PDB file of C-alpha atoms in Angstrom:
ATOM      1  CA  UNK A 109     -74.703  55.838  61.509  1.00 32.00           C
ATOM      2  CA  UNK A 110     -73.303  58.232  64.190  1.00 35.00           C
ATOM      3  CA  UNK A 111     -71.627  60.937  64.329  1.00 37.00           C
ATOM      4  CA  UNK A 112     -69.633  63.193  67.022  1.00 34.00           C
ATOM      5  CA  UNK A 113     -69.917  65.910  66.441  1.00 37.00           C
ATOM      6  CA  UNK A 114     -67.867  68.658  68.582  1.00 35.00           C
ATOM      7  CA  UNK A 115     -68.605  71.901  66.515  1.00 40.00           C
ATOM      8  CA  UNK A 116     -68.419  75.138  66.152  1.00 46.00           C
ATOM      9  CA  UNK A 117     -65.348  76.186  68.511  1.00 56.00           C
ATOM     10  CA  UNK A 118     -65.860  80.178  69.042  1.00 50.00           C
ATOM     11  CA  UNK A 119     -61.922  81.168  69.453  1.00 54.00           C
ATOM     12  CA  UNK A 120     -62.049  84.714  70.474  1.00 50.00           C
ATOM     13  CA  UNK A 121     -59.127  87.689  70.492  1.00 44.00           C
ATOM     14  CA  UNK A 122     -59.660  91.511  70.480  1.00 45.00           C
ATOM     15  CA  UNK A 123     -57.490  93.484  68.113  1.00 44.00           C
ATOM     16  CA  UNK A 124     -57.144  97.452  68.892  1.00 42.00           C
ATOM     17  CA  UNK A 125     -56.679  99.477  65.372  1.00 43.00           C
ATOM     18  CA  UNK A 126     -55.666 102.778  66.303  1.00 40.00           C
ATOM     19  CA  UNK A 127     -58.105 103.454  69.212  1.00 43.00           C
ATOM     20  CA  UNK A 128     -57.093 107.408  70.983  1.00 46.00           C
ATOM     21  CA  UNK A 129     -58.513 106.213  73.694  1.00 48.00           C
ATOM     22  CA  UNK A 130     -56.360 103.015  74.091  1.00 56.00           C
ATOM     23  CA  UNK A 131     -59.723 101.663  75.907  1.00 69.00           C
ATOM     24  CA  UNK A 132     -60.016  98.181  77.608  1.00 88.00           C
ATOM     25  CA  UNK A 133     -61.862  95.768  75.409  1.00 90.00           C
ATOM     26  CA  UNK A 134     -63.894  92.189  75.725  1.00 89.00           C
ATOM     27  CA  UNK A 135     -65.448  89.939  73.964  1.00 89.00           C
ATOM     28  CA  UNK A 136     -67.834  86.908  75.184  1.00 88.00           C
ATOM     29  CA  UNK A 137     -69.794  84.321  73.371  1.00 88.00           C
ATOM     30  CA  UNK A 138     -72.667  82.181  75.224  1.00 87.00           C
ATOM     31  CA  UNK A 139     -71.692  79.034  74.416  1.00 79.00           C
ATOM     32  CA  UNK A 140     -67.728  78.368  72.919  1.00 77.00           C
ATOM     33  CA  UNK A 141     -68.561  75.075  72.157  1.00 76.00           C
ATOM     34  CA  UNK A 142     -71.902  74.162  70.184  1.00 77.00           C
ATOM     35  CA  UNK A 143     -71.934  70.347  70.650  1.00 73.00           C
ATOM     36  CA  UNK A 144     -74.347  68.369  68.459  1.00 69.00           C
ATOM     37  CA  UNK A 145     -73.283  64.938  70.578  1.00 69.00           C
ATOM     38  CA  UNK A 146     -73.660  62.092  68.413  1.00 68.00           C
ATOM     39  CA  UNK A 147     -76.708  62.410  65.456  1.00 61.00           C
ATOM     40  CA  UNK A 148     -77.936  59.162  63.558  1.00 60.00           C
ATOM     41  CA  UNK A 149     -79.572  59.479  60.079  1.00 59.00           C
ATOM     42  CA  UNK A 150     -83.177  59.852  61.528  1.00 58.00           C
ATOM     43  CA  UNK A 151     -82.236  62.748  63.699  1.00 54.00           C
ATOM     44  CA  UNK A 152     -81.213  64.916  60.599  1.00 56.00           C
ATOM     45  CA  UNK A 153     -84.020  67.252  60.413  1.00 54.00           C
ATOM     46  CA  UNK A 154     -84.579  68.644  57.088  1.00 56.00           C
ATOM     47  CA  UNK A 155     -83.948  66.935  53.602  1.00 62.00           C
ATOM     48  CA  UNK A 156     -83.180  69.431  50.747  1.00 63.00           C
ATOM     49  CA  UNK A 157     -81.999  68.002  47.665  1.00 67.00           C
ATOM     50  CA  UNK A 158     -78.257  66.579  48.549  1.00 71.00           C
ATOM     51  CA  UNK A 159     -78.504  68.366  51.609  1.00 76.00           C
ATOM     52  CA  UNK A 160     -79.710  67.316  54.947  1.00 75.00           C
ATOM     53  CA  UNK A 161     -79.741  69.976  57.807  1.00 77.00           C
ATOM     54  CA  UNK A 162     -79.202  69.900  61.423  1.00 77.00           C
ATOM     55  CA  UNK A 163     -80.884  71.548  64.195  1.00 79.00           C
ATOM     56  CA  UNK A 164     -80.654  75.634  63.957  1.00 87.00           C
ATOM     57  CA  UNK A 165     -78.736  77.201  67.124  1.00 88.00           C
ATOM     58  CA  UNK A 166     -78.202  80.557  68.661  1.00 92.00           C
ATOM     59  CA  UNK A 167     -75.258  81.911  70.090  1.00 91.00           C
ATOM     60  CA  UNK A 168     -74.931  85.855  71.388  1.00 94.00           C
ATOM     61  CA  UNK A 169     -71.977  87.182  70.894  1.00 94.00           C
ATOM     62  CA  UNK A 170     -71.151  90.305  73.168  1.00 94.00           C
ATOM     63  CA  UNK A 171     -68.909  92.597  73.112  1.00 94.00           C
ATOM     64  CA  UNK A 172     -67.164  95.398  75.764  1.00 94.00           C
ATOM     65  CA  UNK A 173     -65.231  98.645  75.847  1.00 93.00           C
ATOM     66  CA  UNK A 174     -64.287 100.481  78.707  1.00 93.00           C
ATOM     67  CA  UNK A 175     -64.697 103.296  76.346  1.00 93.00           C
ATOM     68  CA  UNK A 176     -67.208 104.212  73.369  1.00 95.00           C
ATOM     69  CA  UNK A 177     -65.712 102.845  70.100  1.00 91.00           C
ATOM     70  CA  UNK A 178     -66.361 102.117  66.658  1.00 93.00           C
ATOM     71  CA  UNK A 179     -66.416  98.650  67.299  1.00 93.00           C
ATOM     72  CA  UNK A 180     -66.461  95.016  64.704  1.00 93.00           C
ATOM     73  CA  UNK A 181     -66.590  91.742  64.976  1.00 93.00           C
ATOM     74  CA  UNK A 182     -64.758  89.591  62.262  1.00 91.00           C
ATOM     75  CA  UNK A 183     -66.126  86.009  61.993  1.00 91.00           C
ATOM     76  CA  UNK A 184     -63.501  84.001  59.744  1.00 88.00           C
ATOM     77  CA  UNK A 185     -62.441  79.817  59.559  1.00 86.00           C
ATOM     78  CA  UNK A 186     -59.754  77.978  58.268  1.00 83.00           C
ATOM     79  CA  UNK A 187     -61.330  77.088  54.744  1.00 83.00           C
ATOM     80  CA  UNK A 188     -60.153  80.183  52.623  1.00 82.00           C
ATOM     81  CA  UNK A 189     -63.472  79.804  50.855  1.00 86.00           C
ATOM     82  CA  UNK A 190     -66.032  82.474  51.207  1.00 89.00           C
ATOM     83  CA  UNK A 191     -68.536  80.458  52.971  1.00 88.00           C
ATOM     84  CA  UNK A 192     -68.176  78.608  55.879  1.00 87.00           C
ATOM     85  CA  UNK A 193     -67.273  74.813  55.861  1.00 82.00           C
ATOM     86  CA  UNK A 194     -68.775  72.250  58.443  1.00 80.00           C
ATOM     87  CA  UNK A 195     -66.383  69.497  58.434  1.00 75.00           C
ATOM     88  CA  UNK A 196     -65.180  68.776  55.123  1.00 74.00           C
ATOM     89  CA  UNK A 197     -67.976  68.629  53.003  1.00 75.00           C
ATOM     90  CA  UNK A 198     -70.647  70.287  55.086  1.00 81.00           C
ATOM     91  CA  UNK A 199     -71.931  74.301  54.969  1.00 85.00           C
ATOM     92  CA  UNK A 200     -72.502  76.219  57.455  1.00 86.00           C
ATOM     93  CA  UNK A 201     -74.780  79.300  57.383  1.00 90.00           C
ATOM     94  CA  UNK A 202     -74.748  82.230  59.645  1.00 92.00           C
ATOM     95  CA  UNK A 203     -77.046  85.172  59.942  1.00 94.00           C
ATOM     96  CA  UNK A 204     -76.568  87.948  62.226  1.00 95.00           C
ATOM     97  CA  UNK A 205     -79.499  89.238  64.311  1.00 96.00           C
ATOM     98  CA  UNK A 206     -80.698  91.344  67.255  1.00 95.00           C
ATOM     99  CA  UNK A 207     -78.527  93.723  67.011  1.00 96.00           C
ATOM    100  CA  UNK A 208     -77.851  96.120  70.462  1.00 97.00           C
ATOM    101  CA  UNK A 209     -75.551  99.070  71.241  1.00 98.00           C
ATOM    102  CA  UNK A 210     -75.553 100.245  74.779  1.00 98.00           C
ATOM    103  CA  UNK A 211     -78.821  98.530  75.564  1.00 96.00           C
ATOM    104  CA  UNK A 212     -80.659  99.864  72.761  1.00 97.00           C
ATOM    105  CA  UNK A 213     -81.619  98.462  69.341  1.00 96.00           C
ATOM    106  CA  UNK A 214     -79.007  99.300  66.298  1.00 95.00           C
ATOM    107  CA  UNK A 215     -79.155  98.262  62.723  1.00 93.00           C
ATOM    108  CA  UNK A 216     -76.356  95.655  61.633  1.00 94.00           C
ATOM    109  CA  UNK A 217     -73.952  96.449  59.154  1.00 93.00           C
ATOM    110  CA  UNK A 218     -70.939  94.010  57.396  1.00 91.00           C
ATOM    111  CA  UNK A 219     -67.557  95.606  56.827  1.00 90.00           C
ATOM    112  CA  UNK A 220     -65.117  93.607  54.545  1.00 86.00           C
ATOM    113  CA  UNK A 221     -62.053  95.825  55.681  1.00 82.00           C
ATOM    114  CA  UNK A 222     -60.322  95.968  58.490  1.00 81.00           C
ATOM    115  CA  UNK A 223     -58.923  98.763  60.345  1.00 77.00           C
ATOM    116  CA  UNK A 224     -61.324 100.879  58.692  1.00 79.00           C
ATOM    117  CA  UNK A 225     -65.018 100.307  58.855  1.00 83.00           C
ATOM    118  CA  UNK A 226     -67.085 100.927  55.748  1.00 78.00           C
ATOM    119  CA  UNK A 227     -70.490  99.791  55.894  1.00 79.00           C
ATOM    120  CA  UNK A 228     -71.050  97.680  53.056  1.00 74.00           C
ATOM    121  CA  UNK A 229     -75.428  98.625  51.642  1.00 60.00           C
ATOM    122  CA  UNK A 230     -76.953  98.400  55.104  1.00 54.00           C
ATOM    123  CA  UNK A 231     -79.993 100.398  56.021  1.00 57.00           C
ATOM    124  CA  UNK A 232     -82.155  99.055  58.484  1.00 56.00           C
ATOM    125  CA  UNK A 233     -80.543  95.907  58.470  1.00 81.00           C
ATOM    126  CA  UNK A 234     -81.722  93.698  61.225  1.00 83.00           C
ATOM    127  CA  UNK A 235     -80.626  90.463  59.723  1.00 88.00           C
ATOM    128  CA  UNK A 236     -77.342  90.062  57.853  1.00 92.00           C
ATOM    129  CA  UNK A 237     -75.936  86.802  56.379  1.00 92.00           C
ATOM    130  CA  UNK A 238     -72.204  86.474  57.172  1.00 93.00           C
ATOM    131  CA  UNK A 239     -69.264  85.660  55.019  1.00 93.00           C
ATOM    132  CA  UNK A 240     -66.216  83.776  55.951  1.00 92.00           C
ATOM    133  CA  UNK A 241     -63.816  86.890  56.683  1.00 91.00           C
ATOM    134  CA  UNK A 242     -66.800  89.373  57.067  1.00 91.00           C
ATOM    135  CA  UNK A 243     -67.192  91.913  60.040  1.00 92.00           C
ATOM    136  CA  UNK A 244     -70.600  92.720  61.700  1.00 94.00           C
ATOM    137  CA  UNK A 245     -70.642  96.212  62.988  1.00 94.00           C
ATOM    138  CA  UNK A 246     -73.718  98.502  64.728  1.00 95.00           C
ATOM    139  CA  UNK A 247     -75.099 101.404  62.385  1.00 92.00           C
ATOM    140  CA  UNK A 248     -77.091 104.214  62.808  1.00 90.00           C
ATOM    141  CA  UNK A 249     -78.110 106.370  60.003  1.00 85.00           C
ATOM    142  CA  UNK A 250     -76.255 104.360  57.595  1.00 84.00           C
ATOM    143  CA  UNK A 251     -72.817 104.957  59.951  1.00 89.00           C
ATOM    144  CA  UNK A 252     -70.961 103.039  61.969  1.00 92.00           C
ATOM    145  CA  UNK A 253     -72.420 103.563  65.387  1.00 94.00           C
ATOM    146  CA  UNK A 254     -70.530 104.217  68.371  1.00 96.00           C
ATOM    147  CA  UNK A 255     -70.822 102.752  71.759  1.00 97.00           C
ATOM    148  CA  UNK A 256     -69.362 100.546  74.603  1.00 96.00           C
ATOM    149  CA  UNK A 257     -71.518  97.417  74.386  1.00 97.00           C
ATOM    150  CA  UNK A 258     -72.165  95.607  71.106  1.00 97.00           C
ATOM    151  CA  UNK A 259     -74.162  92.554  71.119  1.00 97.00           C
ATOM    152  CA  UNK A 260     -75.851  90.328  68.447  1.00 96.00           C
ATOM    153  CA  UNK A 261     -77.699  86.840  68.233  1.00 96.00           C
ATOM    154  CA  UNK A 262     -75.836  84.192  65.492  1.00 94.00           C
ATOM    155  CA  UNK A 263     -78.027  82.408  64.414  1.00 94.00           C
ATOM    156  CA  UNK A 264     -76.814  78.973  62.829  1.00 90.00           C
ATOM    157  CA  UNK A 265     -77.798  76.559  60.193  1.00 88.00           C
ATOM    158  CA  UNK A 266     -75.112  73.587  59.168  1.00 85.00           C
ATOM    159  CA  UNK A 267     -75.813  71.150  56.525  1.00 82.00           C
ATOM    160  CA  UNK A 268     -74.497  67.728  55.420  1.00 78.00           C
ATOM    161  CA  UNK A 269     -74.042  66.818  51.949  1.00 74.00           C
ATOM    162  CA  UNK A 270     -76.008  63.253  51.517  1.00 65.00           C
ATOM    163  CA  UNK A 271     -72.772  61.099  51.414  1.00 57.00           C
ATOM    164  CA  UNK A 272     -71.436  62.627  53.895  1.00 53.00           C
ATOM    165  CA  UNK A 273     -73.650  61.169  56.570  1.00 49.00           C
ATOM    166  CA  UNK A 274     -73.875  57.933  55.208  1.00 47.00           C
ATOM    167  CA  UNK A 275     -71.510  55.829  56.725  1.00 49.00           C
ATOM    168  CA  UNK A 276     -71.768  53.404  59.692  1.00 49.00           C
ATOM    169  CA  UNK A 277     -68.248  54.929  61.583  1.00 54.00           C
ATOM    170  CA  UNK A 278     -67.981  57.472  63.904  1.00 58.00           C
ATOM    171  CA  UNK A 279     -66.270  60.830  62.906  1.00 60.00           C
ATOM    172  CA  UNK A 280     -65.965  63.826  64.259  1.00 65.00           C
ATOM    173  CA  UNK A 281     -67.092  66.932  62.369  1.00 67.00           C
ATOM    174  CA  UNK A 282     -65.734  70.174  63.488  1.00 70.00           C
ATOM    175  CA  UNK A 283     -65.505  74.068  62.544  1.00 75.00           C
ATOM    176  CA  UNK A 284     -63.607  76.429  64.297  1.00 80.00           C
ATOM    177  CA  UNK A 285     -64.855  79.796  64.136  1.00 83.00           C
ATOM    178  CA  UNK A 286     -62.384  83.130  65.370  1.00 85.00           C
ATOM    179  CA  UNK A 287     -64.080  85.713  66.665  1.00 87.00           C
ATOM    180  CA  UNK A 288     -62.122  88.919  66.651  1.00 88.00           C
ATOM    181  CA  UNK A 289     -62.719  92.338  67.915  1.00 90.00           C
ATOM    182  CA  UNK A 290     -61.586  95.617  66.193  1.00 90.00           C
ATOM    183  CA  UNK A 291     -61.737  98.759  67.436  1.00 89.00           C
ATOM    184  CA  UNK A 292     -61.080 102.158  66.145  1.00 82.00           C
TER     185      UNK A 292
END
């Protein structure tokens, strides 16, 4: 069995929600393009239940404002579903990490709204699971922090359902991840 796998596509755009400063704003990720190549059954490496895993990645994601902001980054996929999908049948799990603002450490928060961040039950959060549609914001003090440079680790986990890896063809898994900055 092999597989091609060409995954996790970081597409990236900056949104400004009613910034008074009108500030300048980018956003980079390490590595747009996490590229598995092509896996066979033993290089799978974790069996649980139906579910085999692949090798865990980072990516940092970094963001900049020529200007302090209330900043956000939405993470969101095609799938409609709440989690994210890898390929058709496979999951993929994110968790947010190593948080920074302005070179120092920050606590992350998640913020299901946009336009207007609400920290969602963080305090002293320094690892967050993320939800399709979710945004990952820096907080101090239980509020949205502000600051000019946001940065945080991704951390990710995909999984194949048993069947799913199974056959002798080659296919090509993908997931296509936006990345979206918004500012206030």
């Amino acid at each position: 069995m092999k597989r091609c796998l060409r995954s996790l596509m970081f597409l990236v755009s900056v949104l400004t929600v009613s910034s008074p400063a009108f500030a300048e704003c980018n956003v980079t990720v390490s590595n747009n393009n996490v590229d598995y190549g092509r896996i066979s059954r033993n290089e799978v490496s974790q069996h649980h239940g139906d579910w085999y895993s692949l090798d865990e990645r980072d990516v940092r994601v970094n963001a900049f404002c020529s200007e302090p902001q209330a900043m956000a980054l939405f993470f969101s996929d095609s799938s409609g579903l709440q989690r994210f999908r890898f390929g058709d049948n496979g999951d993929l799990v994110i968790t947010a990490q190593q948080g920074m603002l302005d070179g120092r450490r920050v606590d992350l928060g998640k913020s299901r709204t946009h336009g207007i961040f609400s920290p969602m039950g963080t305090k002293n959060r320094r690892t967050l699971l993320v939800l399709n549609d979710e945004g990952i914001l820096p907080v101090r003090g239980g509020e949205v922090a502000i600051g000019q440079q946001f940065s945080f680790v991704l951390h990710l986990k995909p999984a194949l359902k048993a069947g799913q890896h199974s056959s002798s063809a080659d296919e090509e898994l993908l997931t296509n991840l936006n990345v979206q900055l918004e500012t206030q």
